[in-house]
C-alpha positions as a printed Julia matrix, in Angstrom:
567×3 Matrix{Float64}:
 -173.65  -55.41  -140.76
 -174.78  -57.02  -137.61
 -176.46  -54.77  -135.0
 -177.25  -55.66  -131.28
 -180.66  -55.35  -130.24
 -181.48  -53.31  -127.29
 -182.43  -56.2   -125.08
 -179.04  -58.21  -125.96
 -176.97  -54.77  -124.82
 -179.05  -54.71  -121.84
 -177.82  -58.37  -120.65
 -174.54  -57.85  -121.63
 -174.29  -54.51  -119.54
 -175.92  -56.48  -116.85
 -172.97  -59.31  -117.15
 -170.74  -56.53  -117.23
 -171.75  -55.65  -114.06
 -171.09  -59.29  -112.52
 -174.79  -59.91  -112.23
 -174.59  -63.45  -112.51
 -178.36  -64.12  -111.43
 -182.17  -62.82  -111.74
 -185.07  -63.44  -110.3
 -188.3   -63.63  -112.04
 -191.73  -65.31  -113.82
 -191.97  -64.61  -117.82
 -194.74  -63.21  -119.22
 -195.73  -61.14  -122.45
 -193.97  -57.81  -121.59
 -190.85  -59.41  -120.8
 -190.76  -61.79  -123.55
 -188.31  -60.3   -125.67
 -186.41  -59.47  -122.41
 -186.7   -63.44  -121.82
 -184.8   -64.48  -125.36
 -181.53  -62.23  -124.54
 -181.73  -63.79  -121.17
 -181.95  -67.56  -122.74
 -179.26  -66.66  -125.06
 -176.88  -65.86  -122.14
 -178.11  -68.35  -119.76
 -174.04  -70.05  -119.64
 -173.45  -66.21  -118.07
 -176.86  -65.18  -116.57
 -178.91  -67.53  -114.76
 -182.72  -66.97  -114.82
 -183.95  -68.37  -111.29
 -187.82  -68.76  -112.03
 -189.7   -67.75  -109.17
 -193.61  -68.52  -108.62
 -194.56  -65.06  -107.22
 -192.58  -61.93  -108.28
 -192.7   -61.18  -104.55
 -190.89  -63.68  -103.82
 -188.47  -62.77  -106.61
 -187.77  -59.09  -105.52
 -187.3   -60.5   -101.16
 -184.93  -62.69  -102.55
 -183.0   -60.33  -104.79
 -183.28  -57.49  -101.8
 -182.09  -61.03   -99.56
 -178.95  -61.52  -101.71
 -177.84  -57.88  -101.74
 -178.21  -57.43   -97.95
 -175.83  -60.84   -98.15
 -173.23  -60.06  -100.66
 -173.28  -56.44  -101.18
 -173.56  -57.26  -104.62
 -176.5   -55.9   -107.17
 -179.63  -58.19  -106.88
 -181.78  -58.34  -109.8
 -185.72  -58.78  -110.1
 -188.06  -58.81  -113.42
 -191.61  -59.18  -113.9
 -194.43  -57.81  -116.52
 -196.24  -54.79  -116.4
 -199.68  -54.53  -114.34
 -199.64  -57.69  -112.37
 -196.36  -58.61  -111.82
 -194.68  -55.44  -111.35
 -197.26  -54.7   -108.7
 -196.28  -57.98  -106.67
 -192.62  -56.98  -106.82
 -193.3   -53.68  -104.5
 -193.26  -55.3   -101.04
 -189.91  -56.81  -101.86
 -188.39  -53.83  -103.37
 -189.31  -51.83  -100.45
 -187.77  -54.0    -98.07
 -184.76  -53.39  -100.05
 -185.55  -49.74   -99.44
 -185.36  -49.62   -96.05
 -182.58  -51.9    -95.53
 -180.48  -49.71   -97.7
 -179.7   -52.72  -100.52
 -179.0   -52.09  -104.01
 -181.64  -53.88  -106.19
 -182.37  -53.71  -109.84
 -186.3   -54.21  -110.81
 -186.57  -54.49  -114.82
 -189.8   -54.18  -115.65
 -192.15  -55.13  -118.48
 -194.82  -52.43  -119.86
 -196.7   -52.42  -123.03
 -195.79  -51.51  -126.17
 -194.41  -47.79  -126.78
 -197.44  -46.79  -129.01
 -200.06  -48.14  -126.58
 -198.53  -46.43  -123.5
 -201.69  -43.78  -122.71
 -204.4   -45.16  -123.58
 -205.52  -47.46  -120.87
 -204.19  -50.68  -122.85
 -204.51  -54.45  -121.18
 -202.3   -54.28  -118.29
 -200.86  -51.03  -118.49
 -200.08  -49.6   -115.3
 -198.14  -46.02  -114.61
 -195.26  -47.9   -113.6
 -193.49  -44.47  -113.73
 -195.93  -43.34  -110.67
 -196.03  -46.88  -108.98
 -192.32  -46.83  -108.0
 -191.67  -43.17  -107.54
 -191.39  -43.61  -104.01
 -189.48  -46.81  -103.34
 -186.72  -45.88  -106.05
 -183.6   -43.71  -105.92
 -183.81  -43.93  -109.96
 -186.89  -44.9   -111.81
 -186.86  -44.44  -115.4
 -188.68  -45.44  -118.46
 -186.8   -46.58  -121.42
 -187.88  -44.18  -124.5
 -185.55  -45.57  -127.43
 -183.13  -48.32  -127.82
 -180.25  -46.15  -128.2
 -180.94  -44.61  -124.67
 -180.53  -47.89  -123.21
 -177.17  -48.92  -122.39
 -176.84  -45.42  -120.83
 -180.09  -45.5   -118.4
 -179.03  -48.83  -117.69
 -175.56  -47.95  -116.61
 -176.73  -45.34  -114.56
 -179.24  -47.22  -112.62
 -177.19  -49.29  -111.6
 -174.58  -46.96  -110.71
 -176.96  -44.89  -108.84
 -178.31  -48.18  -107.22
 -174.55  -48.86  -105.26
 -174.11  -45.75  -104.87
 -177.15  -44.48  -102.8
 -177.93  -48.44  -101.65
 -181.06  -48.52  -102.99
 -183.59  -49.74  -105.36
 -183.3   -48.76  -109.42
 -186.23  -49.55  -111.62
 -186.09  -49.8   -115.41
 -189.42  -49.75  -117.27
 -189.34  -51.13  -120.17
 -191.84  -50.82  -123.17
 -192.24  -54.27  -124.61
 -191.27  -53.3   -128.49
 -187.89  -51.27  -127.24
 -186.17  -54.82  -126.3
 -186.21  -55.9   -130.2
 -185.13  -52.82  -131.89
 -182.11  -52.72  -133.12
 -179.52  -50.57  -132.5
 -179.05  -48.79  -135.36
 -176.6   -45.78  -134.69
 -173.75  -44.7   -132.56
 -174.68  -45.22  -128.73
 -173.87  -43.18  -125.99
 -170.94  -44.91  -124.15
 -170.6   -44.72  -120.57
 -168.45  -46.76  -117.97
 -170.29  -50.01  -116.36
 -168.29  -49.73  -112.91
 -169.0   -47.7   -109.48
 -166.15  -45.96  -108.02
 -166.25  -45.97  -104.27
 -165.37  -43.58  -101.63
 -164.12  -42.59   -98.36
 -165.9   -40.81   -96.0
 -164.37  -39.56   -92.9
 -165.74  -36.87   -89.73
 -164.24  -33.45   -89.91
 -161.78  -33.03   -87.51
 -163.14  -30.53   -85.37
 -166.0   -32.6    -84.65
 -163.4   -35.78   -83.91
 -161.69  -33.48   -81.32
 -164.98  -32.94   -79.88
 -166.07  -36.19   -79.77
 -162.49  -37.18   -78.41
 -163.26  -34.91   -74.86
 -166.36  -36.44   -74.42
 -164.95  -39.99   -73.98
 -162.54  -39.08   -72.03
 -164.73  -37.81   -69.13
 -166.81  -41.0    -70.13
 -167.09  -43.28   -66.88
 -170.21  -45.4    -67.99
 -170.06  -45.85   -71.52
 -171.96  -48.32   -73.84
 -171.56  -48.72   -77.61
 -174.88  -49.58   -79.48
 -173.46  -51.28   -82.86
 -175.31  -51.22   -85.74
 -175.17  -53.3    -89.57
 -172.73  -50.15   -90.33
 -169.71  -51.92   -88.29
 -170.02  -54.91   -90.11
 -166.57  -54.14   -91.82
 -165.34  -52.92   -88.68
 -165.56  -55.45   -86.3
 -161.65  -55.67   -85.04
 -161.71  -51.64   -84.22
 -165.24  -52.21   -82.55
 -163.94  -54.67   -80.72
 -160.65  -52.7    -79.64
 -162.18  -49.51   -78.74
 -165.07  -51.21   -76.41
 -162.22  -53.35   -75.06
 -159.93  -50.26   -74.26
 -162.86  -48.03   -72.73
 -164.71  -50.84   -70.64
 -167.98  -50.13   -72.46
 -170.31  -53.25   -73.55
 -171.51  -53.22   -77.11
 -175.38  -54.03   -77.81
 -176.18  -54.83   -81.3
 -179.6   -53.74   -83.23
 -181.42  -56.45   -84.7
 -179.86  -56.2    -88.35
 -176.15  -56.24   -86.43
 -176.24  -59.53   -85.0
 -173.4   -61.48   -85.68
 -170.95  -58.48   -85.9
 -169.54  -59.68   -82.86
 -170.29  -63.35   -81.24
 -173.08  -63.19   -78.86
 -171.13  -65.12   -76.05
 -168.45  -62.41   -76.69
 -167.24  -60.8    -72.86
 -168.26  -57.06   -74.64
 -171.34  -58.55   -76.26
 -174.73  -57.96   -73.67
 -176.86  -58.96   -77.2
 -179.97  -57.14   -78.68
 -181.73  -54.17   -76.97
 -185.88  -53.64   -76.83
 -188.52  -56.38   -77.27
 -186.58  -58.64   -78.15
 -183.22  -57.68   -76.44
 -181.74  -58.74   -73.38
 -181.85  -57.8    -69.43
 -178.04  -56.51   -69.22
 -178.36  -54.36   -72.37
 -181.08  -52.7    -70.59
 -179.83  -52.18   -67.52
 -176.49  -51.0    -69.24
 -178.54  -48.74   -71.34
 -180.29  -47.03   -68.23
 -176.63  -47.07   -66.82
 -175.13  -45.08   -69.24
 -173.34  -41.84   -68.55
 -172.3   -41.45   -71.89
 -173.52  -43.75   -75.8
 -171.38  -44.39   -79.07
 -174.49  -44.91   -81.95
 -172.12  -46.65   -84.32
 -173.42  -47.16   -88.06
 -177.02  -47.64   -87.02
 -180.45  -45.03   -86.48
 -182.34  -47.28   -83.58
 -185.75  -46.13   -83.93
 -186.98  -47.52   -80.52
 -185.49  -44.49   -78.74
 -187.79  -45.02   -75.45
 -184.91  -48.16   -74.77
 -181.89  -45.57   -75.09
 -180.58  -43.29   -72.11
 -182.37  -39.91   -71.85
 -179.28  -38.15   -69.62
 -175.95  -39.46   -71.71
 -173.67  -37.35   -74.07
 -174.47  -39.1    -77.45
 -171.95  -39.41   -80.26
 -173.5   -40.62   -83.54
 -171.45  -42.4    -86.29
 -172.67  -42.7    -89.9
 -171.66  -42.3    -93.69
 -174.81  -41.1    -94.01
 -175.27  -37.17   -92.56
 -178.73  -36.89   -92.56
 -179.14  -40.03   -90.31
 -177.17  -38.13   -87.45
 -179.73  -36.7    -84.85
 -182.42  -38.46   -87.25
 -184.32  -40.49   -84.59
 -182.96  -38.18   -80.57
 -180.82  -35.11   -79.78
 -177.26  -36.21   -80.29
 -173.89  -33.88   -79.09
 -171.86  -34.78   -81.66
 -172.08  -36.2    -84.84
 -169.3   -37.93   -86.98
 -170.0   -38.26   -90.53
 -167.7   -40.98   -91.68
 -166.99  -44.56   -92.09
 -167.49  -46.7    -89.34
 -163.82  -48.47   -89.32
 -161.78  -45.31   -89.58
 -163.8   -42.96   -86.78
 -163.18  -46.27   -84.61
 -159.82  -46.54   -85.32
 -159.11  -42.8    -84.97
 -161.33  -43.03   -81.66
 -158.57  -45.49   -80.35
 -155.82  -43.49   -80.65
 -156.83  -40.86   -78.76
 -158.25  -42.77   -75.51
 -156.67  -43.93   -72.56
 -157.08  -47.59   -71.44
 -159.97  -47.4    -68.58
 -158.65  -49.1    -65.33
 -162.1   -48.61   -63.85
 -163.81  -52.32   -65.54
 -166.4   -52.4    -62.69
 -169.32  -51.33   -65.04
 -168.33  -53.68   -67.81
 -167.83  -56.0    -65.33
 -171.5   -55.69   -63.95
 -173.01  -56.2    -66.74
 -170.87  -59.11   -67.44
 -171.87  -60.38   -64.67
 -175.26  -59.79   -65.42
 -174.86  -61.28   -69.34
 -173.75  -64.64   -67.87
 -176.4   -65.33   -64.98
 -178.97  -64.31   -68.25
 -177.28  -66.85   -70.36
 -177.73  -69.57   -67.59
 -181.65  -68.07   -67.65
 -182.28  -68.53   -71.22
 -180.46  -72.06   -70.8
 -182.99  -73.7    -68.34
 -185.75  -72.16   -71.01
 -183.96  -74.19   -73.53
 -184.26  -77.47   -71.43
 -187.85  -77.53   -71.11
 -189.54  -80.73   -71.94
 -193.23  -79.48   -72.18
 -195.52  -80.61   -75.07
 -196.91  -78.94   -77.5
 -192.64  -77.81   -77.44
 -191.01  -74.57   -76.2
 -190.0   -72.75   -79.08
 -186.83  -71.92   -76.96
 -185.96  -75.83   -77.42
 -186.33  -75.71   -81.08
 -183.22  -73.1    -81.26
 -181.23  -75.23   -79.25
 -181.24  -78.37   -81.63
 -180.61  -75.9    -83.98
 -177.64  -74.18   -82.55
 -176.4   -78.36   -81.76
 -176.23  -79.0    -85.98
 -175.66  -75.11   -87.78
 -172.22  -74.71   -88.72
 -169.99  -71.98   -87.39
 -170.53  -70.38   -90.73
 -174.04  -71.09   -91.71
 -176.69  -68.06   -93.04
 -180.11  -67.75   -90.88
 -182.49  -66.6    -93.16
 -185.06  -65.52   -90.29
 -188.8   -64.56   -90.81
 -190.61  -61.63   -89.22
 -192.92  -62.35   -86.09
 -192.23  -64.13   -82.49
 -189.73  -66.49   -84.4
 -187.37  -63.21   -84.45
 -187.56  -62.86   -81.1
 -187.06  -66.34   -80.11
 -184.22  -66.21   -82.87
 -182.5   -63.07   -81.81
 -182.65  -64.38   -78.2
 -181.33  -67.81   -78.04
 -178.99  -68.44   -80.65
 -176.0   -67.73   -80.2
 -174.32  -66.14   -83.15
 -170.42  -67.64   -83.63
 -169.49  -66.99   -87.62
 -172.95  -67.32   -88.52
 -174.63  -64.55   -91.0
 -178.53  -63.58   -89.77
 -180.42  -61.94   -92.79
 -184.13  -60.65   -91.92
 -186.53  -57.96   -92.74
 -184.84  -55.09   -90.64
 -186.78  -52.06   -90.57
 -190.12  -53.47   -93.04
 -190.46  -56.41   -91.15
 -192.43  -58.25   -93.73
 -193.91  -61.48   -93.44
 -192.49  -64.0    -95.3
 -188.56  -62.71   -96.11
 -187.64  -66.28   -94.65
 -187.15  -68.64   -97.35
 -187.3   -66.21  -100.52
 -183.94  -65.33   -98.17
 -182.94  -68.67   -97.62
 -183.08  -68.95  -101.63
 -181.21  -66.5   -102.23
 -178.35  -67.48   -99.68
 -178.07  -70.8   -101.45
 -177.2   -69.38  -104.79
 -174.6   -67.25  -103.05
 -173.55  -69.43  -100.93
 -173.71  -73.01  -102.13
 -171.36  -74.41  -100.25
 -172.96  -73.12   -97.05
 -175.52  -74.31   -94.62
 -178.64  -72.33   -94.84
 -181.47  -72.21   -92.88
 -185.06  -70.71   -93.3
 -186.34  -69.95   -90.11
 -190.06  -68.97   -90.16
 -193.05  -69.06   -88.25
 -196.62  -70.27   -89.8
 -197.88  -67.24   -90.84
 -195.06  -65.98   -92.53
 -194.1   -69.26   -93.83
 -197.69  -69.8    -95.56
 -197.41  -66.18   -97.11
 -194.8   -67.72   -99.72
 -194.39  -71.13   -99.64
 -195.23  -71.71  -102.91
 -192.02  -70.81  -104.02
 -190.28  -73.64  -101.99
 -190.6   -75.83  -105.35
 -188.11  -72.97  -106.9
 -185.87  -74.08  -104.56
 -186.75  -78.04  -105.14
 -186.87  -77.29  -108.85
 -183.02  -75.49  -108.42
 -181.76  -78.2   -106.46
 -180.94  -76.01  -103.45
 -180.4   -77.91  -100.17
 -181.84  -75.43   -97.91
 -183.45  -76.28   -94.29
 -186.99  -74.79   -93.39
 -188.14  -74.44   -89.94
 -191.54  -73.96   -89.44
 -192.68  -72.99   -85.87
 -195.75  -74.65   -86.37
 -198.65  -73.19   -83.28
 -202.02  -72.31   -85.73
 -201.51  -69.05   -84.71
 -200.34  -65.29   -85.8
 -198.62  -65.45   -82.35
 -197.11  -62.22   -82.21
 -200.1   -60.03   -82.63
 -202.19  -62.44   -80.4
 -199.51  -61.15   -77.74
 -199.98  -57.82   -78.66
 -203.65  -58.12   -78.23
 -203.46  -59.44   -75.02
 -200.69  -56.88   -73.58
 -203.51  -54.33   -75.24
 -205.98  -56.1    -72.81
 -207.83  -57.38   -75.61
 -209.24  -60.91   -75.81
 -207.01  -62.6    -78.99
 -209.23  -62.15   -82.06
 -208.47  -62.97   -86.58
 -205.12  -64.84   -85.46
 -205.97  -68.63   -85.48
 -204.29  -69.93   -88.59
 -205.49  -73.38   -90.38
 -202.13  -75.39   -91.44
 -201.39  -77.86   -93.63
 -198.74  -80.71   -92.31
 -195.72  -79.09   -93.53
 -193.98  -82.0    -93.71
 -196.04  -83.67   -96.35
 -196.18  -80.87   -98.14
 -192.3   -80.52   -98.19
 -192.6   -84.05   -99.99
 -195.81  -83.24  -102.22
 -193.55  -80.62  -103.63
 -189.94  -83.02  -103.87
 -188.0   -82.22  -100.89
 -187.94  -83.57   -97.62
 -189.96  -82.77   -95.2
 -190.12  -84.13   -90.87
 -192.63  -83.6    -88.82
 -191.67  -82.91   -85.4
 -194.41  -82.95   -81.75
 -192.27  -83.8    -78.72
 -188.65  -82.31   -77.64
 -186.83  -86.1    -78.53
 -187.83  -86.04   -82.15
 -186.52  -82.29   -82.57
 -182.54  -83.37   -82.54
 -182.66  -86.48   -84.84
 -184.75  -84.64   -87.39
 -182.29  -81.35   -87.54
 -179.05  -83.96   -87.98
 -181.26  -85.42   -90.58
 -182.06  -82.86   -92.56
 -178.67  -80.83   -92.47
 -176.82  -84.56   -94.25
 -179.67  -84.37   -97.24
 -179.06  -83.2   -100.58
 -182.79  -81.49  -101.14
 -184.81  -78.85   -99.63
 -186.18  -79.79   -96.32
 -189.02  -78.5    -94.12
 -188.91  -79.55   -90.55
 -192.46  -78.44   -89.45
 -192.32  -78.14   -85.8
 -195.75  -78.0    -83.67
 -195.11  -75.66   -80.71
 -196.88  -73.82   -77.98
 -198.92  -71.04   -79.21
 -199.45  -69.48   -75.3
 -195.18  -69.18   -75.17
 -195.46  -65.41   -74.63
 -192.45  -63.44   -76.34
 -192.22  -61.37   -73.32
 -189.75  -58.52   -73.39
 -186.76  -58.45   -71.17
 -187.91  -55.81   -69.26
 -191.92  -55.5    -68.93
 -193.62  -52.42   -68.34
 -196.42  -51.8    -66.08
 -198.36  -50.93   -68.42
 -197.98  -54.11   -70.42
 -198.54  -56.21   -67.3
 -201.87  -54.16   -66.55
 -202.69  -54.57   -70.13
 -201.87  -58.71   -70.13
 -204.1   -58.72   -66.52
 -206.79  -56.94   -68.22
 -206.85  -59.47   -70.97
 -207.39  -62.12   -68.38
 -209.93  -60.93   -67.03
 -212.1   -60.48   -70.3
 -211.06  -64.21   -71.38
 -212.19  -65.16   -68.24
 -215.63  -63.56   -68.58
 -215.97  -64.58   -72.35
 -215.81  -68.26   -71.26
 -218.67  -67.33   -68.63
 -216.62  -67.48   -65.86
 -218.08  -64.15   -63.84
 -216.69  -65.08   -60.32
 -213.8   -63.06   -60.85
 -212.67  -60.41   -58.47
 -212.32  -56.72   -59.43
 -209.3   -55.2    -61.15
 -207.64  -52.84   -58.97
């Protein structure tokens, strides 16, 4: 009588599940992992990466996408130690991800065997489950729980997995359990509705902050704001909820917001936190009646003193929100800071003109707003290219995928990879800068060896640019940020894809509408101006004392002493 082996029920559970994908490197610990896998590979695709760090952004990159489970694997020791960063990026994003790990054989667990690690220990903070697999007939249980406890807290689920378990068969009755996730509906208690309810309708100044958690409820966001005359400002991991050139949309708030959401902010008489905990509290109004909505209880009151807090689904507390307000007649705060939204627009539009050399980075974004299509995916890396991204392009259909709250260096194209297997049809585009781009750009052959057609855009300026700014508003003199790059562009073709190297504004539109028409990955490796300052859209005193004081020491460290006090 045939029996499945433990590592054939896991990746039929795992098809089950409609994982269709996983990312990973083989190795010993895995091996017998690997041959299930290879067996399966007209159901289960194994996407070889060349750094499991790269494997676990990209699966943490495809949930955050899809919704959908993404899958990592790597050895014990090594690899499953490279597959932390990603994994906690899925962590804080709230994305379900599935890290199968290797670890050595049951009977060597203990005592201090090649490349054991306690795995156990090693992920007991970044996982909502983390077990170890003790038999082969436990498996198909652990591993429907994992990933049932992965959807259902949106978070990351780690399987260890001693390297002899895989190839045991399964030699009695197994525990059966159901390989499906059963949603459900939260919704505010009504008192707390009712409360909310009198609050808006003394409300003369209000503003809606929208965060990721009204991506499914963009029509009611969009009603509500509409009847009330409040603008909505959208955190970083919200943009595209609404278009950015929307009338209610004033864009991003903080560093790398806008003027009007500022000023609407400090306007405020009363703020709607919808589906998002904004850390930088210091940007939100200090005197308004606060109403907090979230699936998610503990989040409410989490980061400043809210009045009332509705524990529910973003789409229905909106839509029951509706009902119960009157249309505002008085528009002339929306109307201020509409005002105020399109006179910035026409400011960030001269930026985008410039024709300086080594280029703006502002011009870069505008070539690439001229060829993305209303649907693309922006894969965006962490550093001043956020800001420059979050700023000036101007979001229509398109989907913007980052690293939200870990804000790890080099999510860009490990995200850009995983777009193009979920999207194939889609345009997708790696934005990076040169520090994040060189921490994994190794792994841009996985997407020349997988024949996906994504577009990488390097800002290219030798520098760590966004701490050297941080130096300097420190009143530091810049120090560890000069970067030594390659040409990106022959690298892109050293590896098989494409690349163009671009060093005035004119050559920055015929290489995007190049790139965009080819069938291979492409790396258009821009060289822009290092001293473009991110500067926020509202600067401190402090920061402007700080950037003066860094003047001043630059001056003196090039000898120049003829320099009056600072007063």
């Amino acid at each position: 009588m045939f029996r499945k082996k433990a590592g054939e029920y896991l990746v039929d559970l795992l098809i089950d599940w409609g994982v269709d994908h996983i990312y990973g490197m083989p190795g010993d610990s895995i091996n017998s992992l690997i041959e299930p896998i290879r067996k399966a590979k007209d159901k289960i695709k194994f996407i070889q990466v060349r750094h499991e760090e790269a494997g676990a952004l990209a699966a943490a990159a495809y949930a955050k996408l899809t919704g959908k489970l993404g899958v990592c694997t790597a050895i014990a020791g090594p690899g499953a130690i490279h597959l932390l960063n990603g994994l906690y990026d899925a962590k804080l994003d709230h994305a379900p991800v599935l890290a199968i790990t290797g670890q050595v054989e049951s009977d060597l667990i203990g005592i201090d065997y090649f490349q054991e690690v306690n795995l156990d220990r090693l992920f007991d903070d970044v996982a909502v489950y983390n077990q170890r697999i003790m038999s082969a007939e436990q498996l198909p249980a652990v591993v429907n729980q994992a990933i049932r406890t992965a959807y259902a807290k949106k978070g990351v689920a780690v399987l260890t997995i001693p390297d002899d378990i895989p190839r045991y068969e399964v030699e009695r009755e197994v525990r059966t359990t159901t390989s499906f996730y059963c949603k459900q509906e939260i919704r505010p208690d009504k008192s707390d509705l009712l409360q909310a309810k009198e609050i808006l309708l003394k409300a003369k100044r209000p503003v809606i902050l929208a965060g990721k958690g009204t991506k499914h409820a963009k029509e009611n966001l969009i009603h509500l704001a509409e009847k009330m005359a409040a603008p909505i400002i959208l955190s970083l991991p919200a943009k595209g909820v609404i278009p950015d050139e929307h009338p209610l949309c004033l864009g991003g708030l903080g560093l790398i917001g806008t003027r009007p959401a500022y000023e609407a902010m400090q306007n405020a008489d009363t703020l709607i936190l919808a589906g998002t905990s904004f850390p930088f509290t210091g940007f939100l109004p200090r005197e308004a009646k606060t109403i907090q909505i979230d699936t998610d209880s503990t989040q409410i009151g989490k980061r400043m003193p809210v009045d009332i807090g509705l524990a529910g689904d973003a789409d229905y507390t909106l839509g029951w929100l509706i009902d119960q307000v009157p249309y505002q007649t008085d528009r002339s705060h929306l109307e201020t800071h509409q005002k105020m939204m399109k006179d910035w627009w026409d400011h960030l539009a001269k930026q985008e003109e410039a024709d300086e050399v080594p280029i703006k980075p502002q011009r870069v974004l505008k070539a690439l707003q001229q060829v993305a299509d209303d649907d693309a995916i922006l894969s965006v890396d962490v550093g001043n290219v956020t800001v420059w991204v979050a700023r000036h392009f101007r979001m229509i259909r398109q989907q913007f995928l980052t690293s939200a709250w870990l804000a790890t260096l080099g999510c860009g194209l490990p995200g850009a990879i995983a777009s193009k297997i979920a999207h194939p049809d889609k345009q997708v585009f790696a934005i990076c800068g040169d520090g994040g781009f060189g921490m994994t750009m190794n792994d841009f052959v996985t997407a020349v060896k997988y024949e996906l057609p994504i577009v990488v855009v390097v800002l290219n300026n030798h520098k760590i640019a966004m701490i050297k700014f941080e130096q300097e508003v420190m009143g530091n003199v810049e120090f560890g940020t000069d970067l030594t790059n390659p040409n990106f562009a022959r690298y892109a073709e050293i590896c098989g894809g494409i690349g163009y190297r671009v060093e005035t504004p004119d050559q920055l539109l015929p290489a995007f509408e190049l790139a965009v028409k080819q069938k291979k990955p492409c790396i258009i490796d821009v060289v822009v101006d290092a001293d473009e300052a991110p500067m926020p859209a509202k600067i401190t005193f402090a920061q402007a004392a700080g950037y003066a004081k860094h003047m001043v020491k630059e001056l003196f460290a090039q000898g120049k002493t003829d320099v009056p006090p600072l007063v």
